[in-house]
Short mmCIF file of C-alpha atoms in Angstrom, two decimals:
data_model
loop_
_atom_site.label_atom_id
_atom_site.label_comp_id
_atom_site.label_asym_id
_atom_site.label_seq_id
_atom_site.Cartn_x
_atom_site.Cartn_y
_atom_site.Cartn_z
CA MET A 1 31.55 -24.99 21.36
CA LYS A 2 30.36 -21.18 19.76
CA VAL A 3 30.40 -21.11 16.30
CA GLU A 4 31.07 -18.43 14.47
CA PHE A 5 29.91 -17.06 10.68
CA ALA A 6 31.64 -14.69 8.78
CA PRO A 7 29.38 -11.34 7.73
CA ARG A 8 28.55 -11.44 4.26
CA SER A 9 29.81 -10.23 1.88
CA VAL A 10 28.42 -6.94 0.87
CA PRO A 11 28.04 -8.06 -2.78
CA LEU A 12 25.88 -10.95 -1.53
CA GLN A 13 24.00 -8.97 0.62
CA ARG A 14 23.02 -6.82 -2.85
CA ARG A 15 22.04 -9.20 -4.42
CA LEU A 16 19.66 -10.94 -1.31
CA GLN A 17 18.27 -7.43 -1.72
CA THR A 18 17.69 -7.46 -4.90
CA ALA A 19 16.55 -11.19 -4.97
CA ALA A 20 13.83 -9.88 -2.41
CA VAL A 21 12.82 -6.76 -3.88
CA ALA A 22 12.46 -9.13 -7.23
CA GLN A 23 10.16 -11.62 -5.65
CA TRP A 24 7.70 -8.63 -4.39
CA ILE A 25 7.41 -7.57 -7.77
CA PHE A 26 6.73 -10.98 -8.86
CA SER A 27 4.41 -11.40 -6.59
CA PHE A 28 1.75 -8.29 -7.83
CA LEU A 29 2.34 -8.11 -11.34
CA GLY A 30 2.43 -12.14 -12.16
CA LEU A 31 1.71 -14.04 -8.98
CA ALA A 32 -1.82 -13.63 -9.20
CA GLN A 33 -1.64 -15.14 -12.52
CA CYS A 34 0.28 -18.30 -11.51
CA CYS A 35 -2.37 -18.96 -8.90
CA THR A 36 -5.60 -18.78 -11.24
CA ALA A 37 -3.71 -21.07 -14.40
CA ALA A 38 -2.68 -23.30 -11.14
CA PHE A 39 -5.93 -23.42 -9.35
CA ILE A 40 -7.70 -24.22 -13.23
CA ALA A 41 -4.71 -26.89 -14.60
CA LEU A 42 -5.19 -28.82 -11.25
CA PHE A 43 -8.90 -30.05 -12.46
CA PHE A 44 -6.89 -31.76 -15.19
CA THR A 45 -4.37 -33.47 -12.75
CA ARG A 46 -4.96 -36.28 -10.13
CA PHE A 47 -4.90 -33.66 -7.78
CA TRP A 48 -7.79 -32.20 -8.72
CA LEU A 49 -9.35 -32.63 -5.36
CA VAL A 50 -7.28 -30.06 -3.93
CA SER A 51 -8.64 -27.26 -6.29
CA ALA A 52 -12.20 -28.85 -5.95
CA LEU A 53 -11.70 -28.53 -1.63
CA TYR A 54 -10.42 -25.38 -2.28
CA ALA A 55 -13.42 -23.81 -3.67
CA VAL A 56 -15.24 -25.09 -1.12
CA TRP A 57 -13.25 -23.41 0.96
CA TRP A 58 -13.19 -20.28 -0.56
CA PHE A 59 -16.47 -20.08 -1.17
CA ILE A 60 -17.40 -20.39 2.90
CA ASP A 61 -14.44 -17.66 3.48
CA ARG A 62 -15.05 -15.04 0.51
CA GLU A 63 -16.68 -12.61 2.80
CA LYS A 64 -12.84 -13.16 5.06
CA PRO A 65 -11.25 -10.27 3.64
CA ARG A 66 -14.22 -7.41 4.36
CA LYS A 67 -13.99 -9.03 8.06
CA GLY A 68 -9.93 -7.89 8.79
CA GLY A 69 -8.88 -10.29 7.13
CA ARG A 70 -6.66 -12.75 8.35
CA ARG A 71 -3.43 -11.88 8.71
CA SER A 72 0.35 -14.39 9.55
CA HIS A 73 2.71 -13.15 11.95
CA VAL A 74 5.25 -15.91 10.66
CA LEU A 75 4.55 -14.41 6.84
CA ARG A 76 5.01 -10.76 7.87
CA ASN A 77 8.26 -10.93 10.19
CA CYS A 78 9.77 -13.24 6.95
CA VAL A 79 13.26 -12.25 6.71
CA VAL A 80 12.56 -11.51 2.76
CA TRP A 81 10.99 -8.11 4.06
CA ARG A 82 14.10 -6.97 6.06
CA TYR A 83 16.22 -7.42 2.56
CA MET A 84 13.43 -5.22 0.61
CA ARG A 85 13.66 -2.92 3.23
CA ASP A 86 17.48 -2.45 2.75
CA TYR A 87 17.26 -2.55 -1.03
CA PHE A 88 16.13 1.10 -1.49
CA PRO A 89 15.99 1.37 2.30
CA ILE A 90 12.68 2.00 3.43
CA THR A 91 12.11 3.93 6.92
CA LEU A 92 9.17 4.52 8.95
CA MET A 93 8.89 7.79 11.03
CA LYS A 94 6.61 8.68 13.77
CA THR A 95 5.41 12.54 14.60
CA ALA A 96 2.83 12.01 16.79
CA GLU A 97 2.05 9.00 19.44
CA LEU A 98 -1.03 7.30 18.84
CA ASP A 99 -3.23 5.55 21.81
CA PRO A 100 -3.88 1.87 21.23
CA ARG A 101 -7.58 2.46 22.61
CA GLN A 102 -8.70 4.31 19.82
CA ASN A 103 -8.97 3.33 15.74
CA TYR A 104 -7.30 5.38 13.58
CA LEU A 105 -7.97 6.11 9.66
CA VAL A 106 -4.47 6.51 7.77
CA GLY A 107 -4.59 8.75 4.22
CA PHE A 108 -1.08 7.62 2.87
CA HIS A 109 0.13 9.87 -0.22
CA PRO A 110 1.54 9.15 -2.46
CA HIS A 111 0.36 6.31 -4.54
CA GLY A 112 3.78 5.70 -6.62
CA VAL A 113 4.04 3.10 -9.47
CA LEU A 114 2.88 -0.36 -6.58
CA ALA A 115 2.83 1.67 -3.17
CA ALA A 116 6.20 -0.14 -2.23
CA GLY A 117 6.26 2.12 1.35
CA ALA A 118 2.20 1.27 2.20
CA PHE A 119 3.25 -2.13 1.52
CA LEU A 120 6.50 -2.98 3.68
CA ASN A 121 5.97 -0.66 6.32
CA PHE A 122 1.83 -1.86 6.69
CA CYS A 123 1.75 -5.13 5.75
CA THR A 124 5.66 -6.27 7.02
CA GLU A 125 7.23 -5.60 10.62
CA ALA A 126 10.59 -5.09 8.31
CA SER A 127 10.73 -1.31 9.51
CA GLY A 128 9.18 -1.88 13.10
CA PHE A 129 5.89 -0.76 12.75
CA SER A 130 5.05 -2.23 15.95
CA THR A 131 7.98 -1.14 17.79
CA LEU A 132 6.85 2.34 16.67
CA PHE A 133 3.29 2.18 17.75
CA PRO A 134 3.13 -0.35 19.53
CA GLY A 135 -0.84 -1.98 20.73
CA ILE A 136 -1.58 -1.04 17.66
CA THR A 137 -2.89 -3.01 14.52
CA PRO A 138 -2.24 -1.91 11.00
CA HIS A 139 -4.32 -3.01 8.28
CA LEU A 140 -3.95 -1.73 4.37
CA MET A 141 -6.31 -1.06 1.99
CA MET A 142 -6.84 -3.29 -1.46
CA LEU A 143 -9.25 -3.43 -4.69
CA SER A 144 -11.57 -6.47 -4.03
CA LEU A 145 -10.46 -7.26 -7.04
CA TRP A 146 -7.34 -9.51 -5.70
CA PHE A 147 -9.04 -11.16 -3.37
CA ARG A 148 -11.07 -13.03 -6.15
CA ILE A 149 -7.97 -14.82 -6.98
CA PRO A 150 -8.29 -18.00 -5.76
CA PHE A 151 -4.48 -18.59 -3.56
CA PHE A 152 -3.76 -15.21 -4.28
CA ARG A 153 -5.66 -14.00 -1.71
CA ASP A 154 -4.55 -15.54 1.15
CA TYR A 155 -0.98 -14.67 0.96
CA ALA A 156 -2.44 -10.81 0.36
CA MET A 157 -4.57 -10.90 3.53
CA SER A 158 -1.81 -12.74 5.52
CA GLY A 159 0.17 -9.64 5.26
CA GLY A 160 -2.36 -7.01 6.77
CA LEU A 161 -4.41 -6.46 3.13
CA VAL A 162 -8.37 -6.09 3.29
CA SER A 163 -10.63 -4.93 0.79
CA SER A 164 -11.32 -1.85 -0.45
CA ASP A 165 -15.47 -1.57 0.27
CA LYS A 166 -17.26 0.07 2.89
CA GLU A 167 -18.55 -2.45 4.79
CA SER A 168 -14.39 -3.95 5.22
CA ALA A 169 -13.76 -0.02 6.14
CA SER A 170 -16.03 -0.17 9.16
CA TYR A 171 -15.32 -3.39 10.36
CA VAL A 172 -12.19 -2.64 11.28
CA LEU A 173 -12.82 1.18 12.61
CA GLN A 174 -16.12 -0.20 14.40
CA LYS A 175 -13.60 -2.17 16.87
CA PRO A 176 -14.95 -1.24 20.07
CA GLU A 177 -11.94 -1.31 22.45
CA GLY A 178 -9.69 0.37 20.10
CA GLY A 179 -6.21 -0.70 18.30
CA ASN A 180 -6.63 -0.66 15.33
CA LEU A 181 -5.56 1.43 12.30
CA LEU A 182 -6.67 1.06 8.43
CA ALA A 183 -4.81 2.83 5.82
CA ILE A 184 -6.15 3.70 2.47
CA ILE A 185 -4.17 4.76 -0.26
CA VAL A 186 -6.44 8.06 -0.62
CA GLY A 187 -5.06 8.71 -4.92
CA GLY A 188 -5.92 5.30 -5.46
CA ALA A 189 -5.12 3.42 -9.37
CA GLN A 190 -5.39 6.76 -11.18
CA GLU A 191 -2.95 8.52 -9.14
CA ALA A 192 -0.29 5.62 -10.19
CA LEU A 193 -0.28 7.68 -13.69
CA ASP A 194 0.94 10.32 -12.64
CA ALA A 195 3.90 8.68 -10.37
CA ARG A 196 7.54 10.00 -11.78
CA PRO A 197 10.36 11.49 -10.13
CA GLY A 198 10.25 14.80 -8.76
CA SER A 199 6.36 14.65 -9.12
CA PHE A 200 4.16 15.71 -5.73
CA THR A 201 0.54 15.94 -7.60
CA LEU A 202 -2.04 14.39 -5.50
CA LEU A 203 -5.34 13.57 -6.82
CA LEU A 204 -7.05 14.22 -3.28
CA LYS A 205 -8.74 18.02 -3.87
CA ASN A 206 -12.40 15.47 -4.45
CA ARG A 207 -11.51 12.53 -3.00
CA LYS A 208 -13.50 13.00 0.10
CA GLY A 209 -15.45 9.73 0.77
CA PHE A 210 -12.55 8.40 3.79
CA VAL A 211 -13.07 12.00 5.63
CA ARG A 212 -16.90 10.90 5.48
CA LEU A 213 -15.92 7.56 6.58
CA ALA A 214 -13.41 8.71 9.89
CA ILE A 215 -16.46 11.64 11.05
CA GLN A 216 -19.19 8.20 10.42
CA HIS A 217 -17.31 6.70 13.19
CA GLY A 218 -15.35 9.17 14.60
CA THR A 219 -12.18 8.14 13.22
CA PRO A 220 -9.40 10.65 13.92
CA LEU A 221 -7.60 11.25 10.21
CA VAL A 222 -4.14 10.82 10.84
CA PRO A 223 -2.06 11.80 7.16
CA ALA A 224 0.82 10.43 6.03
CA PHE A 225 3.36 11.26 3.15
CA SER A 226 5.89 8.85 1.93
CA PHE A 227 9.07 10.43 1.00
CA GLY A 228 10.92 8.89 -1.79
CA GLU A 229 7.88 7.11 -3.64
CA ASN A 230 7.62 8.84 -6.86
CA ASP A 231 10.80 8.12 -7.73
CA LEU A 232 11.07 4.59 -8.04
CA PHE A 233 10.82 4.44 -11.38
CA ASP A 234 10.78 6.32 -15.00
CA GLN A 235 7.00 6.19 -16.58
CA VAL A 236 6.39 6.86 -20.16
CA LYS A 237 5.41 10.43 -21.03
CA ASN A 238 1.38 10.07 -20.70
CA PRO A 239 0.09 13.63 -20.42
CA LYS A 240 -3.87 14.26 -19.75
CA GLY A 241 -5.71 14.32 -22.92
CA SER A 242 -2.92 11.68 -24.49
CA TRP A 243 -3.15 9.04 -26.34
CA LEU A 244 -1.62 7.01 -23.69
CA ARG A 245 -3.72 8.23 -20.91
CA ARG A 246 -7.02 8.13 -22.61
CA ILE A 247 -6.22 4.28 -23.18
CA GLN A 248 -5.02 4.08 -19.38
CA HIS A 249 -8.39 5.81 -18.38
CA CYS A 250 -10.28 3.53 -20.30
CA LEU A 251 -8.31 0.01 -19.19
CA GLN A 252 -8.52 1.41 -15.31
CA GLN A 253 -12.67 2.18 -16.08
CA ILE A 254 -13.01 -1.17 -17.18
CA MET A 255 -10.65 -3.66 -14.95
CA GLY A 256 -10.23 -0.67 -11.78
CA ILE A 257 -6.81 -1.31 -11.76
CA SER A 258 -4.13 1.33 -13.91
CA LEU A 259 -1.53 0.13 -16.19
CA PRO A 260 1.47 2.45 -15.92
CA LEU A 261 3.94 1.89 -18.70
CA PHE A 262 7.26 1.60 -16.04
CA HIS A 263 10.62 1.22 -16.11
CA ALA A 264 13.71 1.43 -14.77
CA ARG A 265 16.76 -0.93 -13.79
CA GLY A 266 17.35 -4.84 -14.49
CA ILE A 267 18.07 -7.17 -12.32
CA PHE A 268 21.75 -7.71 -14.20
CA GLN A 269 22.15 -4.75 -15.25
CA TYR A 270 21.45 -0.73 -14.25
CA SER A 271 19.97 -0.09 -17.59
CA PHE A 272 16.54 -0.99 -18.37
CA GLY A 273 13.60 -3.83 -16.43
CA VAL A 274 10.81 -3.47 -13.89
CA ILE A 275 13.58 -3.92 -11.01
CA PRO A 276 13.27 -0.27 -8.85
CA TYR A 277 16.19 2.27 -8.78
CA ARG A 278 17.75 1.91 -5.09
CA ARG A 279 16.61 5.20 -3.97
CA PRO A 280 15.60 6.22 -0.06
CA ILE A 281 12.03 5.74 1.08
CA CYS A 282 10.61 7.62 4.08
CA THR A 283 6.97 7.33 5.49
CA VAL A 284 6.57 9.65 8.05
CA VAL A 285 2.92 9.36 9.76
CA GLY A 286 1.41 12.77 11.08
CA LYS A 287 -0.30 13.96 14.11
CA PRO A 288 -4.22 12.63 14.53
CA ILE A 289 -6.98 14.39 13.35
CA PRO A 290 -9.60 14.64 16.37
CA VAL A 291 -13.12 14.18 15.00
CA GLN A 292 -16.49 14.60 16.18
CA LYS A 293 -18.56 11.54 15.09
CA LYS A 294 -21.86 12.31 12.90
CA HIS A 295 -23.78 9.14 11.35
CA LYS A 296 -25.15 11.40 8.89
CA PRO A 297 -22.82 14.65 8.58
CA SER A 298 -23.59 17.35 5.71
CA GLU A 299 -21.05 18.19 3.02
CA GLU A 300 -20.47 21.58 4.81
CA GLU A 301 -19.42 19.21 7.77
CA VAL A 302 -17.01 16.40 5.08
CA ASP A 303 -15.84 20.41 3.97
CA GLN A 304 -14.56 21.37 6.88
CA VAL A 305 -12.52 18.14 8.02
CA HIS A 306 -11.61 17.80 4.22
CA GLU A 307 -9.70 21.16 4.01
CA LYS A 308 -8.12 21.08 7.60
CA TYR A 309 -6.41 17.31 6.35
CA LEU A 310 -5.10 19.16 3.34
CA ASN A 311 -3.30 21.74 5.69
CA GLU A 312 -2.31 19.35 7.70
CA LEU A 313 -0.68 17.14 5.08
CA SER A 314 0.69 19.99 3.30
CA ASN A 315 2.22 21.08 6.98
CA LEU A 316 3.47 17.44 7.26
CA PHE A 317 5.20 17.77 4.18
CA GLU A 318 7.12 21.21 4.25
CA LYS A 319 8.06 20.39 7.55
CA HIS A 320 9.92 17.56 6.83
CA LYS A 321 11.27 17.84 2.49
CA ALA A 322 13.94 19.71 3.26
CA LYS A 323 15.89 16.27 4.94
CA TYR A 324 14.85 14.58 1.97
CA ASN A 325 16.10 16.95 -0.40
CA ILE A 326 13.34 18.55 -1.79
CA PRO A 327 13.82 22.51 -3.30
CA GLU A 328 12.37 24.86 -0.96
CA ASP A 329 9.79 25.76 -4.36
CA LYS A 330 8.74 22.38 -4.38
CA HIS A 331 4.61 22.37 -2.98
CA LEU A 332 2.27 19.85 -2.84
CA GLU A 333 -0.72 19.91 -5.90
CA PHE A 334 -3.87 18.84 -4.72
CA ILE A 335 -5.92 17.24 -8.20
#
């Protein structure tokens, strides 16, 4: 006997999509604090052994975020990410094939407020990464601070997130048989402070560490631009030199993470909240830029490759911007 289920109504689908995005927001804004609190609180209950055993495991496993992480195909393919994809929606587009016999270093731009496109496209299979790039295993770098949080570190690694330090990057890019892709959000937390609708400012002019890394490993550089990434949230005005920007900069120096004052819509109303707007995101992955391997590249060599990267990224933006209703007079600005 064949059982047929009625299709979900549109309102139900929208509620599920909103719930999926809400849990993602919570996972990065609240889950870390909850995990820390739970780890400490368990020591004062009859379940203290759980935290004690985890502490031992944590110590033994402390280098894992620098050694490629520990991904879970079950979590990467979880249905909740498909609901999150459909909420905006988010799509992934390739412009060239990637050879699975090589490793690649992808520069992701812009950071946006919470890097939604980077997370969903490289840390889940909701947008079909493995179908678009067969034989390629994606990794996304995240601040090392997050991997110091008990329980949360395992959740982060399950999607393919790795620690953002040179040792971690080298481990991924040194895979002899190839097939690894390391995505770096080059603008980082500081760029998030300039993320607002209509902004195309990238913190990239003097960021050359990722280029040096690519040269040292002979890894092709791949530019990627995420159209719509900055349109998800409004942000309180914080021009450079303002008291708010100075406070945010000081907190970033101390904590290592930026604290943009962002807002959008709520779960049950559309006036105010921390749930992002329903605005489409399309991450366009450009063609690889060949890089000649050199263990100790000179500043001039790094500058040459960096300039070529900026040109390729600009060309990628100019070629595709009309598809996403970006005015002809809008161009990328590198600071």
